[in-house]
JSON list of N, CA and C in Angstrom, two decimals:
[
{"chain": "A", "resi": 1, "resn": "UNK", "atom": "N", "xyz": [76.85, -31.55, 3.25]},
{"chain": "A", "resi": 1, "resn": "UNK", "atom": "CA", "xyz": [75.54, -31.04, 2.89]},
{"chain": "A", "resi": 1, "resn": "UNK", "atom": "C", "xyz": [75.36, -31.03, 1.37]},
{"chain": "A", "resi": 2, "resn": "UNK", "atom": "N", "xyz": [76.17, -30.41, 0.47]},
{"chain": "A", "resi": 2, "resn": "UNK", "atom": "CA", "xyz": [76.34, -30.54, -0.73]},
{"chain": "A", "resi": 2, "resn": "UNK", "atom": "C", "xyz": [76.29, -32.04, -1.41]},
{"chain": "A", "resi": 3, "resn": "UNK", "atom": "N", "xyz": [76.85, -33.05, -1.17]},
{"chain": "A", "resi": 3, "resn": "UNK", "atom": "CA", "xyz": [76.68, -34.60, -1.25]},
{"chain": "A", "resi": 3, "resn": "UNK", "atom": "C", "xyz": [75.04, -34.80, -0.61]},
{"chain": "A", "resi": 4, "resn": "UNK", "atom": "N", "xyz": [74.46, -34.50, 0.21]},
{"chain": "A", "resi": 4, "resn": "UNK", "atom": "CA", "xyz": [73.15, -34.77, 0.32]},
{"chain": "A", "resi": 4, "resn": "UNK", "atom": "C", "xyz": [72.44, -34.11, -0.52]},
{"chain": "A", "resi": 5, "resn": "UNK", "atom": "N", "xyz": [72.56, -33.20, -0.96]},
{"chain": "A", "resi": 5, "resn": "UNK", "atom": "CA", "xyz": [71.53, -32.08, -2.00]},
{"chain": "A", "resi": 5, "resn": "UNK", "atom": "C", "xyz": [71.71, -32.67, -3.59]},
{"chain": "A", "resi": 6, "resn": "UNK", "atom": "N", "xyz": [72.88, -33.21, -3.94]},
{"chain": "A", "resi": 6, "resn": "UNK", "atom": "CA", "xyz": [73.05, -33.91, -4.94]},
{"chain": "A", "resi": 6, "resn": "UNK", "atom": "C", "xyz": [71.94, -35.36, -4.95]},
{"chain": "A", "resi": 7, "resn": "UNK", "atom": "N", "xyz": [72.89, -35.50, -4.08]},
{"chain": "A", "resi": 7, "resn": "UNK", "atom": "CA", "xyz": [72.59, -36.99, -3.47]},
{"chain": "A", "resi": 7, "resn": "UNK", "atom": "C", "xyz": [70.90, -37.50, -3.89]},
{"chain": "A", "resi": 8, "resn": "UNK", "atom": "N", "xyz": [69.95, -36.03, -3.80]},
{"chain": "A", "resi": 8, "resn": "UNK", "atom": "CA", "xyz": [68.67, -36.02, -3.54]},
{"chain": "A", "resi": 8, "resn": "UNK", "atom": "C", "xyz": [68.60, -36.02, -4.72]},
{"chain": "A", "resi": 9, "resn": "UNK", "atom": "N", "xyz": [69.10, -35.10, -5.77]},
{"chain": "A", "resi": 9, "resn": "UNK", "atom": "CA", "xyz": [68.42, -35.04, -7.26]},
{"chain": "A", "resi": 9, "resn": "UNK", "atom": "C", "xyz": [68.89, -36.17, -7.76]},
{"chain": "A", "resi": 10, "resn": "UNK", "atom": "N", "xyz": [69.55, -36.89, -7.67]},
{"chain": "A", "resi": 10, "resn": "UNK", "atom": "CA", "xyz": [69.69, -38.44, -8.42]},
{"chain": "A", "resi": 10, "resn": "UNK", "atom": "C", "xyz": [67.76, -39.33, -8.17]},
{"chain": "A", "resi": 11, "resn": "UNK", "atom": "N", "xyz": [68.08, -39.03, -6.35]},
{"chain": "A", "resi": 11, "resn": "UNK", "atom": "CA", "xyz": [67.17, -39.80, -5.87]},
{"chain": "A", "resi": 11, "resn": "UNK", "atom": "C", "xyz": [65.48, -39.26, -6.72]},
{"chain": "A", "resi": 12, "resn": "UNK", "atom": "N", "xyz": [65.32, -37.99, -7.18]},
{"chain": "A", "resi": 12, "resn": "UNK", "atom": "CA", "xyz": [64.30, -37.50, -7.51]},
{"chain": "A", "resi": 12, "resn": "UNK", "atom": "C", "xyz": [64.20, -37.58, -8.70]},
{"chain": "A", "resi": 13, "resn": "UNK", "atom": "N", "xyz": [65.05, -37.55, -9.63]},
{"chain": "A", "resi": 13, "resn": "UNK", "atom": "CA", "xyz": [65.19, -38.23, -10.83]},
{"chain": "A", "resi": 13, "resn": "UNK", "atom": "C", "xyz": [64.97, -39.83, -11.18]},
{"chain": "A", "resi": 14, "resn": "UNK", "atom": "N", "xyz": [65.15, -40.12, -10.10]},
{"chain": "A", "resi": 14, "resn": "UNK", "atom": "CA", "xyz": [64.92, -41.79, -10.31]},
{"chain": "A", "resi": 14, "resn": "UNK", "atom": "C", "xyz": [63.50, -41.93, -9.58]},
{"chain": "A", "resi": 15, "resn": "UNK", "atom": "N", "xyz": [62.94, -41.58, -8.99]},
{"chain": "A", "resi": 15, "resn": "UNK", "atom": "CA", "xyz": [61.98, -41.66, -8.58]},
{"chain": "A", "resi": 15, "resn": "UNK", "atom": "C", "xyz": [60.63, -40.82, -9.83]},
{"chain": "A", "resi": 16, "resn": "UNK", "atom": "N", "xyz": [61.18, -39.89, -10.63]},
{"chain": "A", "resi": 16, "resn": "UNK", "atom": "CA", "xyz": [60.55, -39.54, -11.75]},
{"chain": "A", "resi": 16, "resn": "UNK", "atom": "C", "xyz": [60.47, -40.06, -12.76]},
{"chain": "A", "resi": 17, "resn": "UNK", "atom": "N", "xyz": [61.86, -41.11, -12.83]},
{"chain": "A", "resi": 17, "resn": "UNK", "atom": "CA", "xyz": [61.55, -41.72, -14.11]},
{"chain": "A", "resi": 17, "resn": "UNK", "atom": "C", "xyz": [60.60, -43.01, -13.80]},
{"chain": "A", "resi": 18, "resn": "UNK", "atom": "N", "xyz": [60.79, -43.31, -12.03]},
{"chain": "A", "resi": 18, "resn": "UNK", "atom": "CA", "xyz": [60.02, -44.36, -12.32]},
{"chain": "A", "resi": 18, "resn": "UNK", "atom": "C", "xyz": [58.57, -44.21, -12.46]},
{"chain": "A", "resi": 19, "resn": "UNK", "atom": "N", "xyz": [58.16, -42.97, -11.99]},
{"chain": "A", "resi": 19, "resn": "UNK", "atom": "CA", "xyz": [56.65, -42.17, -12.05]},
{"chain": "A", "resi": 19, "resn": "UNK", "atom": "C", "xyz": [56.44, -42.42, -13.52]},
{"chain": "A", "resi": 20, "resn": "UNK", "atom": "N", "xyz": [57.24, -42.06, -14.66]},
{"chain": "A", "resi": 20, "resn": "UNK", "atom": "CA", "xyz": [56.97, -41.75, -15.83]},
{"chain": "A", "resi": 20, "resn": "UNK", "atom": "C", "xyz": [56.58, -43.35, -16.44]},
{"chain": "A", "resi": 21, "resn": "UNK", "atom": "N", "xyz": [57.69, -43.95, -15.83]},
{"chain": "A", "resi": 21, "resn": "UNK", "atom": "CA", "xyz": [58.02, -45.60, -16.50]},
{"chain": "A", "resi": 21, "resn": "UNK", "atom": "C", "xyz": [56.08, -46.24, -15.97]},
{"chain": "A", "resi": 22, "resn": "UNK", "atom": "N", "xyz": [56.13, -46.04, -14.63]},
{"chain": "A", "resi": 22, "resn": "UNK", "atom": "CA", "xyz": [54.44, -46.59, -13.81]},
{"chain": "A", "resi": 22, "resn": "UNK", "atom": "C", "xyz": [53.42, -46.18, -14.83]},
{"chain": "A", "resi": 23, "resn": "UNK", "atom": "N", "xyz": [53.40, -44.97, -15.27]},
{"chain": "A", "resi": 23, "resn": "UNK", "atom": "CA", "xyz": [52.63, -44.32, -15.72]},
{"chain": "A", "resi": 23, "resn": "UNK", "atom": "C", "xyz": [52.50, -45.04, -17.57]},
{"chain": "A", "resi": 24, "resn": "UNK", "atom": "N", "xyz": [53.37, -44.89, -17.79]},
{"chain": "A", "resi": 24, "resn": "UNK", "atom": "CA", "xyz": [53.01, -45.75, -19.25]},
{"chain": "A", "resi": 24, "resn": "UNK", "atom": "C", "xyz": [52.93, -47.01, -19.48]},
{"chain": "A", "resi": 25, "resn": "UNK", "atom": "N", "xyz": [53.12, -47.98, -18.26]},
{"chain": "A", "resi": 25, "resn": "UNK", "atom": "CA", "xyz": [52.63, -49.14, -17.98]},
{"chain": "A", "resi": 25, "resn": "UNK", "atom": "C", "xyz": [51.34, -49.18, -17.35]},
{"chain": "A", "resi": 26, "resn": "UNK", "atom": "N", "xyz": [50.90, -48.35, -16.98]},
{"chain": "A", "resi": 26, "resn": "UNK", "atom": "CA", "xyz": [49.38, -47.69, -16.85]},
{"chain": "A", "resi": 26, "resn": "UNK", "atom": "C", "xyz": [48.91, -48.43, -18.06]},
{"chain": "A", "resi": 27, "resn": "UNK", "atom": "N", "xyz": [48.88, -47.19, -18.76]},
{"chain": "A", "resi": 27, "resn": "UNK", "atom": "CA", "xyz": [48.37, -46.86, -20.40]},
{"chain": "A", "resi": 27, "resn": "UNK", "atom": "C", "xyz": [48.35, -47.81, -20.85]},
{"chain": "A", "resi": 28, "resn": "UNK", "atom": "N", "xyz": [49.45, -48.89, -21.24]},
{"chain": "A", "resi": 28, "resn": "UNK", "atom": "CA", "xyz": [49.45, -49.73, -21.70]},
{"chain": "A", "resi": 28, "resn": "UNK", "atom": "C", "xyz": [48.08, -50.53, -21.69]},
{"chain": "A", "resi": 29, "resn": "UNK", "atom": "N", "xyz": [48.57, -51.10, -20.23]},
{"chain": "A", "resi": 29, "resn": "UNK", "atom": "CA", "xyz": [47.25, -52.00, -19.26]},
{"chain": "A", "resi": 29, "resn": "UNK", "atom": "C", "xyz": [45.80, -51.73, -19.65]},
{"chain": "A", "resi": 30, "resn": "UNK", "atom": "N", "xyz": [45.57, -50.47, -20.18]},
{"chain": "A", "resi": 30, "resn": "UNK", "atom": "CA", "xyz": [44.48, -49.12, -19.57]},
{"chain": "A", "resi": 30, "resn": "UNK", "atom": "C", "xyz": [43.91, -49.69, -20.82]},
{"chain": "A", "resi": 31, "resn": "UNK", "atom": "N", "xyz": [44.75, -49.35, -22.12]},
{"chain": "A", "resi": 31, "resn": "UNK", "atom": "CA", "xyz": [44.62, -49.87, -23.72]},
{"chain": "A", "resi": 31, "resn": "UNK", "atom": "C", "xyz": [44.47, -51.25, -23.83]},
{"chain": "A", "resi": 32, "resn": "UNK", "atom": "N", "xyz": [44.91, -52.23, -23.21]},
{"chain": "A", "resi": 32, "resn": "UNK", "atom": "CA", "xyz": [44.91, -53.72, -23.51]},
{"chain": "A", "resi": 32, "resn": "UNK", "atom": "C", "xyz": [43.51, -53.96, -22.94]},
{"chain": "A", "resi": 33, "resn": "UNK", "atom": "N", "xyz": [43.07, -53.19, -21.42]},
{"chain": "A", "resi": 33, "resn": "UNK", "atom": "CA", "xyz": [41.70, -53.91, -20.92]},
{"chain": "A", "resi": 33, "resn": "UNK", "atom": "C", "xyz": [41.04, -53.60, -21.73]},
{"chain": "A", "resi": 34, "resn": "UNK", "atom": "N", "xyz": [40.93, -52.40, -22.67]},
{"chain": "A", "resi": 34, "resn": "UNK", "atom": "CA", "xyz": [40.08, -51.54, -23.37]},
{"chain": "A", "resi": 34, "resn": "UNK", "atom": "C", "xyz": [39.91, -52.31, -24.27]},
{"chain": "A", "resi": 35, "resn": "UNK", "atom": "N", "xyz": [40.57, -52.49, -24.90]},
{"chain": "A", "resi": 35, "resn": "UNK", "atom": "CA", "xyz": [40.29, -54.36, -26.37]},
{"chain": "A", "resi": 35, "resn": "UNK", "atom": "C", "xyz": [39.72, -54.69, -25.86]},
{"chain": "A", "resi": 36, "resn": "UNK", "atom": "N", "xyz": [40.39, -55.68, -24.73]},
{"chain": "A", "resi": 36, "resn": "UNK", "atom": "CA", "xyz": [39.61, -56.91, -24.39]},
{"chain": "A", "resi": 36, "resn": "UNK", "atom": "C", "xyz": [38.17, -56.76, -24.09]},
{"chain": "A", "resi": 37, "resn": "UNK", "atom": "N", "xyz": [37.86, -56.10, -23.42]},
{"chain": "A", "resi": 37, "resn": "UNK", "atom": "CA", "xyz": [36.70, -55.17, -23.04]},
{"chain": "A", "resi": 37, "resn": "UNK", "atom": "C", "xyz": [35.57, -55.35, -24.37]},
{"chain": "A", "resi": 38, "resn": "UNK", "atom": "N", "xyz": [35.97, -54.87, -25.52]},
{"chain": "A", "resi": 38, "resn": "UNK", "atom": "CA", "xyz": [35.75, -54.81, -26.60]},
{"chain": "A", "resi": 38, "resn": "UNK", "atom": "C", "xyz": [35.83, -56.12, -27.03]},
{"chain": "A", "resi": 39, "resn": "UNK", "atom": "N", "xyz": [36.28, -56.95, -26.85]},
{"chain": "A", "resi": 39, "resn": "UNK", "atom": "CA", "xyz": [36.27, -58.51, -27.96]},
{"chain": "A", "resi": 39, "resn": "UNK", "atom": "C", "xyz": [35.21, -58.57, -27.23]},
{"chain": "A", "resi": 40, "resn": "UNK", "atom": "N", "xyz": [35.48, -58.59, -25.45]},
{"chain": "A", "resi": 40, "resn": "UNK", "atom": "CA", "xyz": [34.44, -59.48, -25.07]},
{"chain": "A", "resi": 40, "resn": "UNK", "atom": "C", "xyz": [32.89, -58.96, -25.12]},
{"chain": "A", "resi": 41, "resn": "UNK", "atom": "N", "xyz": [32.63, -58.03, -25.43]},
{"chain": "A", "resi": 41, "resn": "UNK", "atom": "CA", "xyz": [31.20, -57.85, -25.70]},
{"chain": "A", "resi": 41, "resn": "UNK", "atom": "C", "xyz": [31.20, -57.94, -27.11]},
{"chain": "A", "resi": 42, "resn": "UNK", "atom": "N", "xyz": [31.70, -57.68, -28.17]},
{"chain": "A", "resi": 42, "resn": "UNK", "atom": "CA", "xyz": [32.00, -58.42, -29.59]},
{"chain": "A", "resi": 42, "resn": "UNK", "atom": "C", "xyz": [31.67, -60.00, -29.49]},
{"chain": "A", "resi": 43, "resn": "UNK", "atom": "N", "xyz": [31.72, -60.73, -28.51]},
{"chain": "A", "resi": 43, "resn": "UNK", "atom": "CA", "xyz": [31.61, -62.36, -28.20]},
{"chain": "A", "resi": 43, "resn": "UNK", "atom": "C", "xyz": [30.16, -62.45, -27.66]},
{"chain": "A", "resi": 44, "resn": "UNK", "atom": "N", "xyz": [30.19, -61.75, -27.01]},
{"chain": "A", "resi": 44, "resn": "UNK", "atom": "CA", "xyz": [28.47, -61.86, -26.24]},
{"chain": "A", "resi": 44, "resn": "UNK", "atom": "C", "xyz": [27.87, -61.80, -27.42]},
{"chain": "A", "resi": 45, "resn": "UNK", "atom": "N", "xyz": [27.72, -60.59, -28.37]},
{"chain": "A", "resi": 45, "resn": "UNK", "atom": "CA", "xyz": [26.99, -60.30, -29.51]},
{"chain": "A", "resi": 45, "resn": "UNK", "atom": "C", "xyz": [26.76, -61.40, -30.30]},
{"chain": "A", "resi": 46, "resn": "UNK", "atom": "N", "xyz": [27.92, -62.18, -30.68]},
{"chain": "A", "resi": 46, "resn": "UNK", "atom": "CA", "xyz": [28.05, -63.07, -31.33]},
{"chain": "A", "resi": 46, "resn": "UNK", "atom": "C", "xyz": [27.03, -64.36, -30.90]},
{"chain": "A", "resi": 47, "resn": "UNK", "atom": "N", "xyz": [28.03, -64.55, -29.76]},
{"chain": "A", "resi": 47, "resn": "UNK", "atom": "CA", "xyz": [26.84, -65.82, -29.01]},
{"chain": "A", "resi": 47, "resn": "UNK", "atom": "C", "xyz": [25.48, -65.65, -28.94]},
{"chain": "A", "resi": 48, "resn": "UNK", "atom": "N", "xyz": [25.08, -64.23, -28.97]},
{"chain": "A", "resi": 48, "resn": "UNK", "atom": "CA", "xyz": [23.54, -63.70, -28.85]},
{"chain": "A", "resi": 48, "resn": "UNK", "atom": "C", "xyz": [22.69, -64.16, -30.04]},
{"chain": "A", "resi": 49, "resn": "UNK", "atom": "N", "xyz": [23.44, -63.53, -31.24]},
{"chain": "A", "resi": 49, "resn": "UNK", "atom": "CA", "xyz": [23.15, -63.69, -32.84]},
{"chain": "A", "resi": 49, "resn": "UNK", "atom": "C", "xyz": [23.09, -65.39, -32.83]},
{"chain": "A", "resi": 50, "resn": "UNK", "atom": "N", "xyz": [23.80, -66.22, -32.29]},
{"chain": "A", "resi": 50, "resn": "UNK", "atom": "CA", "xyz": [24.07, -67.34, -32.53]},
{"chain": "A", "resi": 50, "resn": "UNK", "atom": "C", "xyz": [22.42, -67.95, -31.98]},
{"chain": "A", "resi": 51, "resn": "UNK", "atom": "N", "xyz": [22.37, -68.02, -30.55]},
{"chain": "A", "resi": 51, "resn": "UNK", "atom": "CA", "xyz": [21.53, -68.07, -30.09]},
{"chain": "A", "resi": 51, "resn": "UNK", "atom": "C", "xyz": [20.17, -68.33, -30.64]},
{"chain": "A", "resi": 52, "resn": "UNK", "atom": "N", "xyz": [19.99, -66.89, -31.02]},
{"chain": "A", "resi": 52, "resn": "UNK", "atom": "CA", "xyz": [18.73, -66.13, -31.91]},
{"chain": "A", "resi": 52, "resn": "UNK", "atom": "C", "xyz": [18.44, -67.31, -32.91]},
{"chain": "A", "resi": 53, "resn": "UNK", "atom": "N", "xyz": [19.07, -67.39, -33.76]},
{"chain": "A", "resi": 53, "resn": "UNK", "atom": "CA", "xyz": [19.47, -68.33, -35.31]},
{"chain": "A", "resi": 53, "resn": "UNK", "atom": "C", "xyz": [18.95, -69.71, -34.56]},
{"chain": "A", "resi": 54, "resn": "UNK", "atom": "N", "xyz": [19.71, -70.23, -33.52]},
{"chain": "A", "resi": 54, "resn": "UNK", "atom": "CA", "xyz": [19.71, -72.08, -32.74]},
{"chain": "A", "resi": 54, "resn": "UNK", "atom": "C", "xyz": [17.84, -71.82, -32.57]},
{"chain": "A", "resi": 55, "resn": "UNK", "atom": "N", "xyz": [17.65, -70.97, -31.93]},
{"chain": "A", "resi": 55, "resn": "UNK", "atom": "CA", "xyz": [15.94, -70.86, -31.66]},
{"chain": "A", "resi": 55, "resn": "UNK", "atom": "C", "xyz": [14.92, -70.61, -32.79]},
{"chain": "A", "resi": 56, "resn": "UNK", "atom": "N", "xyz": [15.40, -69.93, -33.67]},
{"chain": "A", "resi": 56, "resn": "UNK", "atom": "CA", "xyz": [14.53, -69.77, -34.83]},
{"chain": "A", "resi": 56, "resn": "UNK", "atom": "C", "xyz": [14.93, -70.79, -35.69]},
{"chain": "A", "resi": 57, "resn": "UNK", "atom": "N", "xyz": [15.95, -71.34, -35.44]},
{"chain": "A", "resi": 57, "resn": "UNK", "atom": "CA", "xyz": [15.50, -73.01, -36.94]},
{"chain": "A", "resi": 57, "resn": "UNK", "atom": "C", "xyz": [14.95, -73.83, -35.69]},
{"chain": "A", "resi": 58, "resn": "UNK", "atom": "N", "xyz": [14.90, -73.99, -34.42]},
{"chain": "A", "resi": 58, "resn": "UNK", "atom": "CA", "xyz": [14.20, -74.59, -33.84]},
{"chain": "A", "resi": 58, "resn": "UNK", "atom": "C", "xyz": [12.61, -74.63, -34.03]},
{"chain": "A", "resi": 59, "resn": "UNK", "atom": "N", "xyz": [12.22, -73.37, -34.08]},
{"chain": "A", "resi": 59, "resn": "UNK", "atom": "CA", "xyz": [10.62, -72.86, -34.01]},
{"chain": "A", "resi": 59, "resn": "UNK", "atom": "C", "xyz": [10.30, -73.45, -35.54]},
{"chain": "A", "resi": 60, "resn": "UNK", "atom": "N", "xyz": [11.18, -73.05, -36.64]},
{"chain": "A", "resi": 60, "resn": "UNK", "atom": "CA", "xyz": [10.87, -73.69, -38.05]},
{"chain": "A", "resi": 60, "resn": "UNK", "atom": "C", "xyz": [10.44, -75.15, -37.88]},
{"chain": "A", "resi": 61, "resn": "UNK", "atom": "N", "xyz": [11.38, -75.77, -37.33]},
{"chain": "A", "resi": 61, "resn": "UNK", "atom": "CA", "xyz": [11.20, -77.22, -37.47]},
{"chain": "A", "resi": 61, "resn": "UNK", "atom": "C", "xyz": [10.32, -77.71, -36.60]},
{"chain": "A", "resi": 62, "resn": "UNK", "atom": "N", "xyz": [10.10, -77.13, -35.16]},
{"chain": "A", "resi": 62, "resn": "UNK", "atom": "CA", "xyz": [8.30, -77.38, -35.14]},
{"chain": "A", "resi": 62, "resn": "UNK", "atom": "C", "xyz": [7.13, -77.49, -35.46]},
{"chain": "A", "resi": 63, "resn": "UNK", "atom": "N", "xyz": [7.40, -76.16, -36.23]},
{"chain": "A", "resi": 63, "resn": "UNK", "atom": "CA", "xyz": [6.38, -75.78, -37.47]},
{"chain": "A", "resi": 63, "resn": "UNK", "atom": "C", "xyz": [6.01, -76.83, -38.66]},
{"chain": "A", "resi": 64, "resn": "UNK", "atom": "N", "xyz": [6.98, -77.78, -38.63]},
{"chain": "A", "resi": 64, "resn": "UNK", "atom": "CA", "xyz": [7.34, -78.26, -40.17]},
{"chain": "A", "resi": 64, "resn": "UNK", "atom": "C", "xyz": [6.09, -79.60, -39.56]},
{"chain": "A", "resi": 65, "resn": "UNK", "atom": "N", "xyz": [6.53, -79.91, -38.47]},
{"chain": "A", "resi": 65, "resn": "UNK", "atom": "CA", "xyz": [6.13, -81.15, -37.90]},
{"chain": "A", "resi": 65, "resn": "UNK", "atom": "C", "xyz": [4.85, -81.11, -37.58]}
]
């Protein structure tokens, strides 16, 4: 009985560290989507601005003509 009661706190310890280990590979993940997340509407913006600019020297050079 004593060998099983041991036996268990190894098992609960390892099962905590792997809780702890899951858990900051979480975070990690949690932080990396969170950038990316962030570039990628940083890129939309960009392409938007870009956009904007391709259509307005367009409308100029109608104008010109």
């Amino acid at each position: 009985m004593a060998n099983v009661i041991a036996g268990s706190g190894k098992g609960m310890k390892r099962w905590l560290t792997d809780v702890l280990s899951a858990r900051r590979e979480n975070f990690k993940l949690r932080r990396e989507m969170g950038r990316k997340s962030r570039q990628l509407e940083e890129q939309h913006r960009e392409i938007r601005r870009l956009q904007y600019i391709i259509i307005k020297s367009g409308m100029s050079c109608d104008v010109k003509k």
